[in-house]
CSV table of C-alpha atoms in Angstrom, one decimal:
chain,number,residue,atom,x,y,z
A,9,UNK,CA,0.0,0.0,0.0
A,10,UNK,CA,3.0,2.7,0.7
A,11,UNK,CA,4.0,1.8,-3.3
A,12,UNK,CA,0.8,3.1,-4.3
A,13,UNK,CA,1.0,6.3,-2.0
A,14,UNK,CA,4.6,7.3,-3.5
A,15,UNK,CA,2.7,6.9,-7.1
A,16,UNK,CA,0.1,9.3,-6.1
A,17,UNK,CA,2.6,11.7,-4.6
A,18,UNK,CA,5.0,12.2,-7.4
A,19,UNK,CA,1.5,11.7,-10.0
A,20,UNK,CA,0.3,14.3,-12.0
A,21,UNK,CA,-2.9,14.7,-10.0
A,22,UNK,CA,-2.9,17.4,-8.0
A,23,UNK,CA,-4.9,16.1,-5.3
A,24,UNK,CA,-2.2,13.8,-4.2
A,25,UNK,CA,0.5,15.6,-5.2
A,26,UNK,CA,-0.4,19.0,-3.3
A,27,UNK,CA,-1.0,16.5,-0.3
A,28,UNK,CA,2.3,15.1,-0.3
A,29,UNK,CA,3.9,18.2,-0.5
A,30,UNK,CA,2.4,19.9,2.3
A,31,UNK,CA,2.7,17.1,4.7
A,32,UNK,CA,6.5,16.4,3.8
A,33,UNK,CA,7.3,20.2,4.1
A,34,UNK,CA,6.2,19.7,8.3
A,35,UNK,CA,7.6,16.2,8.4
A,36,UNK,CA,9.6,13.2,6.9
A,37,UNK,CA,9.1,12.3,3.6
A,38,UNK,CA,7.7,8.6,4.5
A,39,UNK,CA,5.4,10.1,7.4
A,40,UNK,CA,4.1,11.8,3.9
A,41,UNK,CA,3.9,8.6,1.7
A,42,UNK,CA,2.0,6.8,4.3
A,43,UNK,CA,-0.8,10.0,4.4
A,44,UNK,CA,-1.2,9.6,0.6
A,45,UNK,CA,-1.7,5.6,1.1
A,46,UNK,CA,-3.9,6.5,4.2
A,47,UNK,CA,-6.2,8.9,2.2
A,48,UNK,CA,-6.1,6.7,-1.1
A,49,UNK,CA,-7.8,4.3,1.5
A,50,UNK,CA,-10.4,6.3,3.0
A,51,UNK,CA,-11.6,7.2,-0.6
A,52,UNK,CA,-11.7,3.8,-1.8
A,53,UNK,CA,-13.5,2.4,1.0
A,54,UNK,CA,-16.1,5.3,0.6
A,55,UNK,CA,-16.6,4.6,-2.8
A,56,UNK,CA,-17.1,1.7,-2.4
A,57,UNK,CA,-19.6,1.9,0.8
A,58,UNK,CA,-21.7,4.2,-0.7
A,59,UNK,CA,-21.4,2.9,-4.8
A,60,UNK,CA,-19.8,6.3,-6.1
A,61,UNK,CA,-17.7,6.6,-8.7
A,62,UNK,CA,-13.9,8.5,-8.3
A,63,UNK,CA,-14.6,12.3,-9.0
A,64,UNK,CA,-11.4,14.3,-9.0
A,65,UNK,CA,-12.9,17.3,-8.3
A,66,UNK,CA,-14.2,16.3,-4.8
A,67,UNK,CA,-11.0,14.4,-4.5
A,68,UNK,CA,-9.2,18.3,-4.8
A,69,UNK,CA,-12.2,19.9,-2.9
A,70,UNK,CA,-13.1,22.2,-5.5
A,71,UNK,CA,-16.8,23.3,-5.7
A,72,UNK,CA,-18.5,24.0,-9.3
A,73,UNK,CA,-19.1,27.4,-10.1
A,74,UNK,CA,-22.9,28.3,-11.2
């Protein structure tokens, strides 16, 4: 599981990538990778609890704009 958290941290997506960079700035770099595995975890499991599919804007937090 850290494997897939050091993908999502040096990934493209911002979502992960922003996350790893603000936790690594206040810590170790590892304490970092595990925070990406944790959240990649807590968004599968509520995807799959509540039958969502993976929506990167909720992932970054953004809100649409009307």
């Amino acid at each position: 599981m850290t494997m897939s958290g050091l993908i999502a941290a040096h990934s493209k997506d911002p979502a992960f990538s922003s996350f790893y960079n603000r936790i690594s700035q206040r810590g170790s770099k590892m304490k970092a990778v595990i925070a990406c595995a944790h959240k990649i975890l807590r968004i599968i499991y509520k995807l799959l609890s509540t039958k969502q599919t993976y929506q990167k804007e909720k992932a970054l937090g953004l809100r649409k704009q009307f």
